[in-house]
Amino acid sequence: MARSRIALLGTFAGLLGACTPAPIPALAVVAPTPQSYTCEQSHKASAEFDALPASAQLRVYVTDYGILRRQLRVLLGLQDPPKCPPVPIG
């Protein structure tokens, strides 16, 4: 091998050996806190949801929204909100 190629290879190998991986910074997740709703609001929303036709696309959207809210609470380390008491029938 020509002398210039050997020197170039040696320099390149030296540069690779001198490189150490940079420390990986901690991952910071910035996410909004889910909105809290009262039991009255939850009961009203549930009644409205139940009144939707079974084929309503809005049912899919609302269900997806509920899943996203739960995933967000898990991501943020938040507990699920307490269960609301059932609405008295009368």
Short mmCIF file of N, CA and C in Angstrom, two decimals:
data_model
loop_
_atom_site.label_atom_id
_atom_site.label_comp_id
_atom_site.label_asym_id
_atom_site.label_seq_id
_atom_site.Cartn_x
_atom_site.Cartn_y
_atom_site.Cartn_z
N MET A 1 0.85 -1.16 0.00
CA MET A 1 0.00 0.00 0.00
C MET A 1 0.89 1.23 0.00
N ALA A 2 0.46 2.22 -0.71
CA ALA A 2 1.26 3.44 -0.79
C ALA A 2 1.32 4.08 0.59
N ARG A 3 2.43 4.80 0.83
CA ARG A 3 2.66 5.42 2.13
C ARG A 3 1.55 6.41 2.51
N SER A 4 1.02 7.18 1.55
CA SER A 4 -0.01 8.17 1.85
C SER A 4 -1.31 7.48 2.28
N ARG A 5 -1.59 6.33 1.69
CA ARG A 5 -2.80 5.60 2.07
C ARG A 5 -2.67 5.04 3.48
N ILE A 6 -1.51 4.55 3.85
CA ILE A 6 -1.30 4.01 5.19
C ILE A 6 -1.46 5.12 6.22
N ALA A 7 -0.89 6.28 5.95
CA ALA A 7 -1.01 7.40 6.87
C ALA A 7 -2.46 7.83 7.01
N LEU A 8 -3.17 7.86 5.89
CA LEU A 8 -4.57 8.26 5.91
C LEU A 8 -5.40 7.26 6.70
N LEU A 9 -5.17 5.98 6.49
CA LEU A 9 -5.89 4.95 7.24
C LEU A 9 -5.57 5.03 8.73
N GLY A 10 -4.32 5.26 9.06
CA GLY A 10 -3.93 5.38 10.46
C GLY A 10 -4.61 6.58 11.12
N THR A 11 -4.67 7.68 10.42
CA THR A 11 -5.33 8.87 10.96
C THR A 11 -6.82 8.61 11.16
N PHE A 12 -7.44 7.97 10.18
CA PHE A 12 -8.87 7.67 10.27
C PHE A 12 -9.15 6.72 11.44
N ALA A 13 -8.33 5.70 11.60
CA ALA A 13 -8.50 4.76 12.70
C ALA A 13 -8.30 5.47 14.03
N GLY A 14 -7.36 6.40 14.10
CA GLY A 14 -7.13 7.15 15.33
C GLY A 14 -8.32 8.02 15.68
N LEU A 15 -8.92 8.61 14.65
CA LEU A 15 -10.11 9.44 14.90
C LEU A 15 -11.27 8.61 15.41
N LEU A 16 -11.45 7.43 14.86
CA LEU A 16 -12.54 6.57 15.32
C LEU A 16 -12.32 6.13 16.75
N GLY A 17 -11.07 5.81 17.07
CA GLY A 17 -10.78 5.36 18.43
C GLY A 17 -10.95 6.48 19.44
N ALA A 18 -10.75 7.71 19.02
CA ALA A 18 -10.86 8.84 19.94
C ALA A 18 -12.31 9.23 20.18
N CYS A 19 -13.18 8.78 19.31
CA CYS A 19 -14.60 9.14 19.46
C CYS A 19 -15.25 8.27 20.52
N THR A 20 -15.85 8.89 21.48
CA THR A 20 -16.62 8.15 22.47
C THR A 20 -18.06 8.60 22.32
N PRO A 21 -18.95 7.68 22.53
CA PRO A 21 -20.35 8.08 22.35
C PRO A 21 -20.73 9.16 23.36
N ALA A 22 -21.46 10.12 22.88
CA ALA A 22 -21.92 11.20 23.75
C ALA A 22 -23.00 10.64 24.68
N PRO A 23 -23.08 11.14 25.89
CA PRO A 23 -24.13 10.64 26.77
C PRO A 23 -25.50 10.97 26.20
N ILE A 24 -26.40 10.06 26.37
CA ILE A 24 -27.76 10.25 25.87
C ILE A 24 -28.53 11.07 26.90
N PRO A 25 -29.06 12.20 26.50
CA PRO A 25 -29.79 13.03 27.47
C PRO A 25 -31.09 12.34 27.89
N ALA A 26 -31.53 12.65 29.08
CA ALA A 26 -32.80 12.11 29.56
C ALA A 26 -33.93 12.63 28.68
N LEU A 27 -34.87 11.78 28.43
CA LEU A 27 -36.01 12.15 27.60
C LEU A 27 -37.02 12.90 28.45
N ALA A 28 -37.39 14.06 28.02
CA ALA A 28 -38.40 14.86 28.72
C ALA A 28 -39.68 14.83 27.91
N VAL A 29 -40.74 14.39 28.54
CA VAL A 29 -42.04 14.34 27.87
C VAL A 29 -42.88 15.50 28.37
N VAL A 30 -43.32 16.31 27.46
CA VAL A 30 -44.18 17.44 27.80
C VAL A 30 -45.57 17.10 27.28
N ALA A 31 -46.50 16.96 28.20
CA ALA A 31 -47.85 16.58 27.80
C ALA A 31 -48.85 17.32 28.68
N PRO A 32 -49.99 17.63 28.12
CA PRO A 32 -51.00 18.34 28.91
C PRO A 32 -51.66 17.41 29.93
N THR A 33 -52.13 17.99 31.02
CA THR A 33 -52.88 17.23 32.01
C THR A 33 -54.31 17.12 31.52
N PRO A 34 -54.88 15.91 31.55
CA PRO A 34 -56.26 15.76 31.08
C PRO A 34 -57.24 16.60 31.90
N GLN A 35 -58.23 17.13 31.24
CA GLN A 35 -59.29 17.91 31.87
C GLN A 35 -60.06 17.01 32.83
N SER A 36 -60.42 17.54 33.98
CA SER A 36 -61.27 16.81 34.93
C SER A 36 -62.72 17.19 34.69
N TYR A 37 -63.61 16.23 34.87
CA TYR A 37 -65.04 16.46 34.71
C TYR A 37 -65.76 16.07 35.97
N THR A 38 -66.85 16.76 36.27
CA THR A 38 -67.66 16.42 37.44
C THR A 38 -68.49 15.18 37.11
N CYS A 39 -69.03 14.56 38.16
CA CYS A 39 -69.90 13.40 37.94
C CYS A 39 -71.14 13.80 37.14
N GLU A 40 -71.65 15.01 37.39
CA GLU A 40 -72.81 15.49 36.65
C GLU A 40 -72.49 15.58 35.16
N GLN A 41 -71.33 16.13 34.83
CA GLN A 41 -70.92 16.23 33.42
C GLN A 41 -70.74 14.83 32.82
N SER A 42 -70.14 13.93 33.57
CA SER A 42 -69.90 12.57 33.07
C SER A 42 -71.21 11.84 32.81
N HIS A 43 -72.19 11.99 33.73
CA HIS A 43 -73.49 11.34 33.54
C HIS A 43 -74.22 11.90 32.33
N LYS A 44 -74.13 13.20 32.15
CA LYS A 44 -74.79 13.84 30.99
C LYS A 44 -74.14 13.36 29.69
N ALA A 45 -72.81 13.33 29.66
CA ALA A 45 -72.10 12.87 28.46
C ALA A 45 -72.42 11.41 28.17
N SER A 46 -72.50 10.60 29.21
CA SER A 46 -72.82 9.18 29.03
C SER A 46 -74.22 9.00 28.46
N ALA A 47 -75.18 9.78 28.97
CA ALA A 47 -76.55 9.69 28.44
C ALA A 47 -76.59 10.12 26.98
N GLU A 48 -75.88 11.17 26.63
CA GLU A 48 -75.84 11.63 25.25
C GLU A 48 -75.17 10.59 24.35
N PHE A 49 -74.11 9.96 24.85
CA PHE A 49 -73.40 8.93 24.08
C PHE A 49 -74.34 7.74 23.83
N ASP A 50 -75.06 7.33 24.89
CA ASP A 50 -75.98 6.19 24.76
C ASP A 50 -77.11 6.48 23.79
N ALA A 51 -77.47 7.76 23.62
CA ALA A 51 -78.55 8.13 22.71
C ALA A 51 -78.11 8.12 21.24
N LEU A 52 -76.82 8.06 20.99
CA LEU A 52 -76.34 8.04 19.61
C LEU A 52 -76.71 6.73 18.93
N PRO A 53 -76.97 6.77 17.63
CA PRO A 53 -77.21 5.52 16.91
C PRO A 53 -75.95 4.65 16.95
N ALA A 54 -76.15 3.35 16.93
CA ALA A 54 -75.02 2.41 17.00
C ALA A 54 -74.02 2.64 15.87
N SER A 55 -74.50 3.14 14.73
CA SER A 55 -73.62 3.34 13.57
C SER A 55 -72.96 4.72 13.54
N ALA A 56 -73.19 5.55 14.56
CA ALA A 56 -72.67 6.93 14.56
C ALA A 56 -71.14 6.93 14.63
N GLN A 57 -70.53 7.68 13.73
CA GLN A 57 -69.07 7.81 13.73
C GLN A 57 -68.59 8.50 15.00
N LEU A 58 -69.44 9.34 15.56
CA LEU A 58 -69.09 10.04 16.79
C LEU A 58 -68.78 9.05 17.93
N ARG A 59 -69.42 7.89 17.92
CA ARG A 59 -69.12 6.85 18.93
C ARG A 59 -67.65 6.43 18.84
N VAL A 60 -67.14 6.29 17.63
CA VAL A 60 -65.73 5.90 17.43
C VAL A 60 -64.81 7.00 17.96
N TYR A 61 -65.14 8.25 17.64
CA TYR A 61 -64.30 9.37 18.07
C TYR A 61 -64.27 9.49 19.59
N VAL A 62 -65.43 9.39 20.21
CA VAL A 62 -65.51 9.52 21.67
C VAL A 62 -64.76 8.37 22.35
N THR A 63 -64.90 7.17 21.81
CA THR A 63 -64.18 6.02 22.36
C THR A 63 -62.67 6.22 22.23
N ASP A 64 -62.22 6.69 21.08
CA ASP A 64 -60.79 6.97 20.88
C ASP A 64 -60.31 8.04 21.87
N TYR A 65 -61.13 9.04 22.09
CA TYR A 65 -60.80 10.13 23.03
C TYR A 65 -60.60 9.56 24.43
N GLY A 66 -61.48 8.64 24.82
CA GLY A 66 -61.35 8.02 26.14
C GLY A 66 -60.06 7.22 26.27
N ILE A 67 -59.70 6.51 25.21
CA ILE A 67 -58.45 5.74 25.21
C ILE A 67 -57.26 6.68 25.31
N LEU A 68 -57.26 7.76 24.55
CA LEU A 68 -56.16 8.72 24.60
C LEU A 68 -56.03 9.36 25.98
N ARG A 69 -57.16 9.66 26.62
CA ARG A 69 -57.12 10.23 27.97
C ARG A 69 -56.48 9.25 28.95
N ARG A 70 -56.84 7.98 28.83
CA ARG A 70 -56.26 6.97 29.72
C ARG A 70 -54.75 6.85 29.46
N GLN A 71 -54.34 6.80 28.21
CA GLN A 71 -52.91 6.71 27.87
C GLN A 71 -52.15 7.93 28.39
N LEU A 72 -52.75 9.09 28.32
CA LEU A 72 -52.13 10.31 28.81
C LEU A 72 -51.94 10.25 30.32
N ARG A 73 -52.96 9.75 31.03
CA ARG A 73 -52.82 9.61 32.49
C ARG A 73 -51.69 8.65 32.84
N VAL A 74 -51.57 7.55 32.10
CA VAL A 74 -50.49 6.59 32.34
C VAL A 74 -49.14 7.26 32.08
N LEU A 75 -49.03 7.97 30.98
CA LEU A 75 -47.79 8.66 30.62
C LEU A 75 -47.36 9.64 31.70
N LEU A 76 -48.32 10.35 32.26
CA LEU A 76 -48.03 11.36 33.28
C LEU A 76 -47.98 10.78 34.69
N GLY A 77 -48.27 9.49 34.83
CA GLY A 77 -48.24 8.86 36.15
C GLY A 77 -49.42 9.27 37.02
N LEU A 78 -50.54 9.59 36.39
CA LEU A 78 -51.74 10.00 37.12
C LEU A 78 -52.66 8.81 37.31
N GLN A 79 -53.40 8.82 38.39
CA GLN A 79 -54.38 7.76 38.63
C GLN A 79 -55.66 8.06 37.87
N ASP A 80 -56.42 7.00 37.62
CA ASP A 80 -57.73 7.19 37.01
C ASP A 80 -58.60 7.98 37.98
N PRO A 81 -59.51 8.79 37.47
CA PRO A 81 -60.39 9.52 38.38
C PRO A 81 -61.30 8.55 39.12
N PRO A 82 -61.78 8.94 40.30
CA PRO A 82 -62.68 8.05 41.04
C PRO A 82 -63.97 7.82 40.26
N LYS A 83 -64.54 6.64 40.46
CA LYS A 83 -65.80 6.31 39.78
C LYS A 83 -66.93 7.15 40.35
N CYS A 84 -67.79 7.60 39.48
CA CYS A 84 -68.97 8.35 39.92
C CYS A 84 -70.02 7.38 40.40
N PRO A 85 -70.79 7.78 41.42
CA PRO A 85 -71.89 6.91 41.86
C PRO A 85 -72.94 6.83 40.76
N PRO A 86 -73.63 5.70 40.67
CA PRO A 86 -74.64 5.59 39.62
C PRO A 86 -75.78 6.60 39.84
N VAL A 87 -76.40 6.95 38.73
CA VAL A 87 -77.53 7.87 38.79
C VAL A 87 -78.74 7.12 39.36
N PRO A 88 -79.36 7.66 40.40
CA PRO A 88 -80.53 6.96 40.95
C PRO A 88 -81.67 6.92 39.93
N ILE A 89 -82.32 5.79 39.84
CA ILE A 89 -83.46 5.65 38.92
C ILE A 89 -84.71 5.99 39.70
N GLY A 90 -85.48 6.88 39.17
CA GLY A 90 -86.67 7.23 39.92
C GLY A 90 -87.52 8.21 39.30
#
